[in-house]
Tab-separated table of C-alpha atoms in Angstrom:
chain	number	residue	atom	x	y	z
A	1	UNK	CA	0.000	0.000	0.000
A	2	UNK	CA	1.469	3.304	-1.054
A	3	UNK	CA	1.059	6.396	1.075
A	4	UNK	CA	1.725	8.679	-1.872
A	5	UNK	CA	-1.258	10.267	-3.590
A	6	UNK	CA	-1.399	12.607	-6.548
A	7	UNK	CA	1.570	14.886	-7.148
A	8	UNK	CA	3.705	12.972	-4.626
A	9	UNK	CA	1.772	14.325	-1.617
A	10	UNK	CA	1.124	12.085	1.372
A	11	UNK	CA	-2.476	10.933	1.760
A	12	UNK	CA	-4.322	11.637	5.001
A	13	UNK	CA	-5.070	8.511	7.019
A	14	UNK	CA	-7.292	8.935	10.130
A	15	UNK	CA	-5.869	5.748	11.648
A	16	UNK	CA	-2.437	7.340	11.711
A	17	UNK	CA	-3.759	10.312	13.688
A	18	UNK	CA	-5.279	7.964	16.283
A	19	UNK	CA	-2.036	6.048	16.679
A	20	UNK	CA	-0.033	9.264	16.988
A	21	UNK	CA	-2.481	10.588	19.607
A	22	UNK	CA	-2.031	7.446	21.721
A	23	UNK	CA	1.754	7.695	21.416
A	24	UNK	CA	1.687	11.379	22.365
A	25	UNK	CA	-0.522	10.880	25.425
A	26	UNK	CA	1.413	7.842	26.657
A	27	UNK	CA	4.685	9.758	26.315
A	28	UNK	CA	3.280	12.693	28.281
A	29	UNK	CA	1.964	10.422	31.043
A	30	UNK	CA	5.297	8.588	31.279
A	31	UNK	CA	7.186	11.871	31.528
A	32	UNK	CA	4.840	13.145	34.217
A	33	UNK	CA	5.248	9.915	36.186
A	34	UNK	CA	9.043	10.183	36.031
A	35	UNK	CA	8.875	13.771	37.276
A	36	UNK	CA	6.649	12.638	40.163
A	37	UNK	CA	9.150	9.942	41.114
A	38	UNK	CA	12.014	12.448	40.991
A	39	UNK	CA	10.225	14.974	43.200
A	40	UNK	CA	9.074	12.199	45.532
A	41	UNK	CA	12.663	10.993	45.886
A	42	UNK	CA	13.891	14.519	46.634
A	43	UNK	CA	11.154	14.995	49.245
A	44	UNK	CA	11.797	11.575	50.793
A	45	UNK	CA	8.712	9.746	49.573
A	46	UNK	CA	8.604	6.069	48.758
A	47	UNK	CA	7.587	4.773	45.320
A	48	UNK	CA	4.552	3.103	46.915
A	49	UNK	CA	3.266	6.360	48.406
A	50	UNK	CA	3.850	8.141	45.075
A	51	UNK	CA	1.793	5.501	43.234
A	52	UNK	CA	-1.029	5.666	45.809
A	53	UNK	CA	-1.220	9.455	45.581
A	54	UNK	CA	-1.139	9.235	41.767
A	55	UNK	CA	-4.021	6.764	41.786
A	56	UNK	CA	-6.072	8.943	44.145
A	57	UNK	CA	-5.356	12.008	42.010
A	58	UNK	CA	-6.455	10.191	38.843
A	59	UNK	CA	-9.735	9.083	40.442
A	60	UNK	CA	-10.486	12.546	41.847
A	61	UNK	CA	-9.638	14.256	38.540
A	62	UNK	CA	-11.864	11.808	36.650
A	63	UNK	CA	-14.767	12.470	39.004
A	64	UNK	CA	-14.315	16.248	38.821
A	65	UNK	CA	-13.903	16.365	35.039
A	66	UNK	CA	-17.063	14.289	34.503
A	67	UNK	CA	-19.430	17.102	35.393
A	68	UNK	CA	-18.422	20.070	33.141
A	69	UNK	CA	-18.953	18.151	29.856
A	70	UNK	CA	-22.200	16.731	31.245
A	71	UNK	CA	-23.361	20.224	32.178
A	72	UNK	CA	-22.438	21.558	28.736
A	73	UNK	CA	-24.163	18.626	27.037
A	74	UNK	CA	-27.467	19.052	28.848
A	75	UNK	CA	-27.304	22.823	28.466
A	76	UNK	CA	-26.963	22.401	24.715
A	77	UNK	CA	-29.859	19.928	24.528
A	78	UNK	CA	-32.242	22.147	26.483
A	79	UNK	CA	-31.208	25.218	24.515
A	80	UNK	CA	-31.791	23.442	21.211
A	81	UNK	CA	-35.326	22.329	22.107
A	82	UNK	CA	-36.586	25.725	23.202
A	83	UNK	CA	-38.915	27.384	20.782
A	84	UNK	CA	-37.616	30.655	19.461
A	85	UNK	CA	-39.360	33.290	17.470
A	86	UNK	CA	-37.810	34.649	14.333
A	87	UNK	CA	-36.195	38.093	14.598
A	88	UNK	CA	-38.366	40.941	13.363
């Protein structure tokens, strides 16, 4: 399968974007985890305590970030179903 299209340009493949997004996010998470271990070592924390705090932070962030998109979603639905009059 050739990636070249007309005029030698590369064709856009949505699967490639998905793979690159996963690679980007996993790299960012790994870098953040290494920074947490470094700071934990400097402050005298153990790897176990760093992992426990990271797990708690992930759960709390997931719970907190659930509500703004939900609020925006329901706000959009209710706004769309209201009857509006045409401007005069």
